PDB file of C-alpha atoms in Angstrom:
ATOM      1  CA  MET A 204      23.211 -16.640  29.095  1.00 56.00           C
ATOM      2  CA  SER A 205      23.516 -13.382  30.376  1.00 83.00           C
ATOM      3  CA  LYS A 206      19.643 -11.646  30.039  1.00 93.00           C
ATOM      4  CA  SER A 207      18.014 -10.207  26.818  1.00 96.00           C
ATOM      5  CA  ILE A 208      16.608  -6.683  27.309  1.00 96.00           C
ATOM      6  CA  PHE A 209      13.571  -6.311  25.837  1.00 95.00           C
ATOM      7  CA  TYR A 210      12.900  -2.523  25.212  1.00 92.00           C
ATOM      8  CA  HIS A 211       9.284  -1.086  24.774  1.00 91.00           C
ATOM      9  CA  ALA A 212       7.661   2.376  24.854  1.00 88.00           C
ATOM     10  CA  GLY A 213       3.932   1.095  26.549  1.00 85.00           C
ATOM     11  CA  CYS A 214       2.226   0.720  23.222  1.00 79.00           C
ATOM     12  CA  PRO A 215      -0.599  -1.649  22.514  1.00 77.00           C
ATOM     13  CA  VAL A 216       2.093  -3.416  19.742  1.00 75.00           C
ATOM     14  CA  CYS A 217       4.873  -3.371  22.985  1.00 80.00           C
ATOM     15  CA  ILE A 218       2.851  -5.171  25.211  1.00 84.00           C
ATOM     16  CA  SER A 219       1.444  -8.122  23.788  1.00 82.00           C
ATOM     17  CA  ALA A 220       5.191  -8.364  22.000  1.00 86.00           C
ATOM     18  CA  GLU A 221       6.318  -8.423  25.548  1.00 90.00           C
ATOM     19  CA  HIS A 222       3.941 -10.830  26.571  1.00 90.00           C
ATOM     20  CA  ASP A 223       5.181 -13.132  23.911  1.00 89.00           C
ATOM     21  CA  ILE A 224       8.676 -12.723  24.682  1.00 92.00           C
ATOM     22  CA  ILE A 225       8.669 -13.680  28.433  1.00 93.00           C
ATOM     23  CA  GLU A 226       6.912 -16.584  27.688  1.00 91.00           C
ATOM     24  CA  LEU A 227       9.202 -17.827  24.958  1.00 91.00           C
ATOM     25  CA  VAL A 228      11.972 -16.949  26.707  1.00 92.00           C
ATOM     26  CA  GLY A 229      11.070 -17.109  30.351  1.00 93.00           C
ATOM     27  CA  LYS A 230      10.799 -14.116  32.739  1.00 93.00           C
ATOM     28  CA  ASP A 231      13.892 -14.990  34.536  1.00 95.00           C
ATOM     29  CA  ASN A 232      16.030 -14.457  31.071  1.00 95.00           C
ATOM     30  CA  VAL A 233      14.887 -11.004  30.135  1.00 96.00           C
ATOM     31  CA  GLU A 234      15.168  -7.545  31.376  1.00 97.00           C
ATOM     32  CA  ILE A 235      11.977  -5.135  30.520  1.00 96.00           C
ATOM     33  CA  VAL A 236      12.720  -1.340  30.009  1.00 95.00           C
ATOM     34  CA  ASN A 237      10.275   0.953  29.016  1.00 93.00           C
ATOM     35  CA  ILE A 238      11.896   3.710  27.620  1.00 92.00           C
ATOM     36  CA  GLY A 239       8.439   5.662  27.665  1.00 88.00           C
ATOM     37  CA  GLU A 240       9.200   5.808  31.436  1.00 92.00           C
ATOM     38  CA  ASP A 241      12.859   5.436  31.641  1.00 92.00           C
ATOM     39  CA  ARG A 242      14.408   7.964  29.196  1.00 91.00           C
ATOM     40  CA  THR A 243      17.568   8.156  30.680  1.00 93.00           C
ATOM     41  CA  ARG A 244      18.047   4.527  29.166  1.00 95.00           C
ATOM     42  CA  ILE A 245      16.745   5.841  25.301  1.00 93.00           C
ATOM     43  CA  GLU A 246      20.725   6.627  23.902  1.00 94.00           C
ATOM     44  CA  GLU A 247      21.742   2.964  25.716  1.00 94.00           C
ATOM     45  CA  ALA A 248      19.317   1.746  23.525  1.00 93.00           C
ATOM     46  CA  GLU A 249      20.260   3.404  20.378  1.00 92.00           C
ATOM     47  CA  SER A 250      23.520   2.903  21.644  1.00 94.00           C
ATOM     48  CA  ALA A 251      23.198  -0.574  21.155  1.00 92.00           C
ATOM     49  CA  GLY A 252      21.711   0.117  17.728  1.00 89.00           C
ATOM     50  CA  VAL A 253      17.715   0.076  18.340  1.00 88.00           C
ATOM     51  CA  LYS A 254      15.759   1.732  15.543  1.00 84.00           C
ATOM     52  CA  SER A 255      12.561   1.025  17.008  1.00 82.00           C
ATOM     53  CA  VAL A 256      10.494  -0.689  19.817  1.00 85.00           C
ATOM     54  CA  PRO A 257       9.313  -3.380  20.958  1.00 87.00           C
ATOM     55  CA  ALA A 258      12.802  -4.479  20.387  1.00 89.00           C
ATOM     56  CA  LEU A 259      15.131  -7.433  22.095  1.00 92.00           C
ATOM     57  CA  LEU A 260      18.692  -7.037  22.290  1.00 93.00           C
ATOM     58  CA  THR A 261      19.849 -10.815  22.593  1.00 92.00           C
ATOM     59  CA  PRO A 262      22.980 -11.796  25.033  1.00 90.00           C
ATOM     60  CA  THR A 263      25.115 -11.802  21.687  1.00 86.00           C
ATOM     61  CA  LYS A 264      24.272  -8.383  21.267  1.00 89.00           C
ATOM     62  CA  ASN A 265      22.204  -8.332  18.551  1.00 87.00           C
ATOM     63  CA  VAL A 266      19.379  -7.188  18.259  1.00 88.00           C
ATOM     64  CA  LEU A 267      15.743  -8.343  17.327  1.00 88.00           C
ATOM     65  CA  HIS A 268      13.092  -5.729  16.030  1.00 86.00           C
ATOM     66  CA  LEU A 269      10.189  -6.996  16.079  1.00 85.00           C
ATOM     67  CA  ASN A 270       7.225  -6.054  14.381  1.00 71.00           C
ATOM     68  CA  PHE A 271       7.435  -2.297  13.991  1.00 51.00           C
ATOM     69  CA  GLY A 272       5.793  -0.052  17.050  1.00 48.00           C
ATOM     70  CA  ALA A 273       6.754   3.589  17.412  1.00 51.00           C
ATOM     71  CA  SER A 274      10.329   4.268  15.577  1.00 56.00           C
ATOM     72  CA  MET A 275      12.811   5.446  18.430  1.00 60.00           C
ATOM     73  CA  ALA A 276      12.574   9.281  16.732  1.00 64.00           C
ATOM     74  CA  ASP A 277       8.743   8.814  17.763  1.00 62.00           C
ATOM     75  CA  VAL A 278       9.740   8.020  21.440  1.00 59.00           C
ATOM     76  CA  LYS A 279      11.230  10.984  22.136  1.00 67.00           C
ATOM     77  CA  GLY A 280       8.697  13.003  21.125  1.00 65.00           C
TER      78      GLY A 280
ATOM     79  CA  MET B 158       3.944 -25.680  25.531  1.00 56.00           C
ATOM     80  CA  SER B 159       3.374 -26.332  21.645  1.00 82.00           C
ATOM     81  CA  LYS B 160       6.496 -25.238  19.505  1.00 93.00           C
ATOM     82  CA  SER B 161       6.741 -21.671  17.601  1.00 96.00           C
ATOM     83  CA  ILE B 162       7.028 -21.516  14.090  1.00 96.00           C
ATOM     84  CA  PHE B 163      10.320 -19.659  12.309  1.00 95.00           C
ATOM     85  CA  TYR B 164       9.530 -19.072   9.043  1.00 92.00           C
ATOM     86  CA  HIS B 165      13.142 -17.060   6.685  1.00 91.00           C
ATOM     87  CA  ALA B 166      14.122 -17.206   3.734  1.00 88.00           C
ATOM     88  CA  GLY B 167      17.481 -18.084   3.897  1.00 85.00           C
ATOM     89  CA  CYS B 168      18.440 -14.529   3.720  1.00 79.00           C
ATOM     90  CA  PRO B 169      21.984 -13.289   6.291  1.00 77.00           C
ATOM     91  CA  VAL B 170      19.530 -11.433   8.466  1.00 75.00           C
ATOM     92  CA  CYS B 171      17.338 -14.556   8.747  1.00 81.00           C
ATOM     93  CA  ILE B 172      20.257 -17.014   9.220  1.00 84.00           C
ATOM     94  CA  SER B 173      21.427 -13.997  12.105  1.00 82.00           C
ATOM     95  CA  ALA B 174      18.231 -13.770  13.564  1.00 86.00           C
ATOM     96  CA  GLU B 175      17.246 -17.567  13.247  1.00 90.00           C
ATOM     97  CA  HIS B 176      20.386 -18.305  15.619  1.00 90.00           C
ATOM     98  CA  ASP B 177      19.242 -15.970  18.294  1.00 89.00           C
ATOM     99  CA  ILE B 178      15.915 -17.251  18.299  1.00 92.00           C
ATOM    100  CA  ILE B 179      17.252 -21.229  18.892  1.00 93.00           C
ATOM    101  CA  GLU B 180      19.958 -19.800  21.448  1.00 91.00           C
ATOM    102  CA  LEU B 181      17.199 -17.784  23.301  1.00 91.00           C
ATOM    103  CA  VAL B 182      13.859 -20.435  22.695  1.00 92.00           C
ATOM    104  CA  GLY B 183      15.883 -23.280  22.547  1.00 93.00           C
ATOM    105  CA  LYS B 184      15.840 -25.447  19.090  1.00 93.00           C
ATOM    106  CA  ASP B 185      13.057 -28.209  20.452  1.00 95.00           C
ATOM    107  CA  ASN B 186      11.223 -25.004  21.293  1.00 95.00           C
ATOM    108  CA  VAL B 187      10.954 -23.878  17.646  1.00 96.00           C
ATOM    109  CA  GLU B 188      10.681 -25.284  14.077  1.00 97.00           C
ATOM    110  CA  ILE B 189      12.471 -24.066  11.127  1.00 96.00           C
ATOM    111  CA  VAL B 190      10.369 -23.670   7.527  1.00 95.00           C
ATOM    112  CA  ASN B 191      12.841 -22.025   5.214  1.00 93.00           C
ATOM    113  CA  ILE B 192       9.594 -20.600   3.017  1.00 92.00           C
ATOM    114  CA  GLY B 193      12.517 -20.076   0.354  1.00 88.00           C
ATOM    115  CA  GLU B 194      12.891 -23.670   0.332  1.00 91.00           C
ATOM    116  CA  ASP B 195       9.660 -24.954   1.143  1.00 92.00           C
ATOM    117  CA  ARG B 196       7.819 -22.753  -0.795  1.00 91.00           C
ATOM    118  CA  THR B 197       4.523 -25.216  -0.162  1.00 93.00           C
ATOM    119  CA  ARG B 198       4.613 -23.738   3.163  1.00 95.00           C
ATOM    120  CA  ILE B 199       4.071 -19.784   1.923  1.00 93.00           C
ATOM    121  CA  GLU B 200       0.636 -20.426   1.892  1.00 93.00           C
ATOM    122  CA  GLU B 201       0.179 -21.019   5.587  1.00 94.00           C
ATOM    123  CA  ALA B 202       2.262 -18.627   7.020  1.00 93.00           C
ATOM    124  CA  GLU B 203       0.350 -15.367   5.014  1.00 92.00           C
ATOM    125  CA  SER B 204      -3.000 -17.644   6.590  1.00 94.00           C
ATOM    126  CA  ALA B 205      -0.901 -17.280  10.615  1.00 92.00           C
ATOM    127  CA  GLY B 206      -0.748 -13.515   9.781  1.00 89.00           C
ATOM    128  CA  VAL B 207       3.361 -13.676   8.486  1.00 88.00           C
ATOM    129  CA  LYS B 208       3.960 -10.199   6.309  1.00 84.00           C
ATOM    130  CA  SER B 209       7.156 -10.520   6.284  1.00 82.00           C
ATOM    131  CA  VAL B 210      10.551 -13.056   7.135  1.00 85.00           C
ATOM    132  CA  PRO B 211      12.158 -13.725   9.797  1.00 87.00           C
ATOM    133  CA  ALA B 212       9.124 -14.282  12.216  1.00 89.00           C
ATOM    134  CA  LEU B 213       8.303 -15.839  14.367  1.00 92.00           C
ATOM    135  CA  LEU B 214       5.038 -17.405  14.647  1.00 93.00           C
ATOM    136  CA  THR B 215       4.477 -18.009  18.904  1.00 92.00           C
ATOM    137  CA  PRO B 216       2.683 -20.684  20.522  1.00 90.00           C
ATOM    138  CA  THR B 217      -0.174 -18.626  21.051  1.00 86.00           C
ATOM    139  CA  LYS B 218      -0.674 -17.582  17.299  1.00 88.00           C
ATOM    140  CA  ASN B 219       1.190 -14.029  17.466  1.00 87.00           C
ATOM    141  CA  VAL B 220       3.256 -13.089  14.658  1.00 88.00           C
ATOM    142  CA  LEU B 221       6.358 -11.469  16.155  1.00 88.00           C
ATOM    143  CA  HIS B 222       8.122  -9.864  12.722  1.00 86.00           C
ATOM    144  CA  LEU B 223      12.431  -9.678  12.981  1.00 85.00           C
ATOM    145  CA  ASN B 224      14.029  -7.017  11.852  1.00 71.00           C
ATOM    146  CA  PHE B 225      12.521  -6.457   7.946  1.00 52.00           C
ATOM    147  CA  GLY B 226      14.082  -9.119   6.090  1.00 48.00           C
ATOM    148  CA  ALA B 227      12.554  -9.718   2.999  1.00 51.00           C
ATOM    149  CA  SER B 228       8.835  -8.791   2.272  1.00 56.00           C
ATOM    150  CA  MET B 229       6.299 -11.880   1.767  1.00 61.00           C
ATOM    151  CA  ALA B 230       6.186 -10.565  -2.148  1.00 64.00           C
ATOM    152  CA  ASP B 231      10.136 -10.410  -2.376  1.00 62.00           C
ATOM    153  CA  VAL B 232       9.760 -14.070  -1.837  1.00 59.00           C
ATOM    154  CA  LYS B 233       7.253 -15.202  -3.935  1.00 67.00           C
ATOM    155  CA  GLY B 234       9.317 -13.284  -6.605  1.00 65.00           C
TER     156      GLY B 234
END
C-alpha cells in the first residue's frame, strides 16, 4: 500500500487530527505536510482535490476532509 | 487499541469514505454503523460528538468528520 498524505496548516484542529490519523493509520503509512509552512505544496494539494485542511489524501487518491479547520483560501492568506 | 466506530448513513459519500477508512485502518479495527438503518444509535453518535456523517470516532474518543455528507438533522428527517 502506498502512503497517504495528510495535509494540514498547523492549526489546533489540524494537530489534533494529525495525532488521530497517525494513531489510526500508523506513522510509516502517512506523510505529514504542513502547507502553512511548506507553501510550495499548496498547488499539489489543490490539484489532488483538497478543499480545506486538515485533509487526508488516501493511496487510492480520494480526499477525506477532516472536520473543517481552515479553507484553502485562509491558508493562502 | 480499541476499535474506532465509523458512523454513516448510506449516502454515496459515506460509502466511498467507508471503503477508504477500511482500507486505511483495517476492517478489524473499525465498527461500521449505518445510523440511517440503525436509528437506535443516533443518540449514541450525537453523545459522542458526531455533528455530521460520515464521521469516525477514534479509540481516543475524538470525532473526525469526513467530508460533509449529511447533517445529523437530515438523517433524522
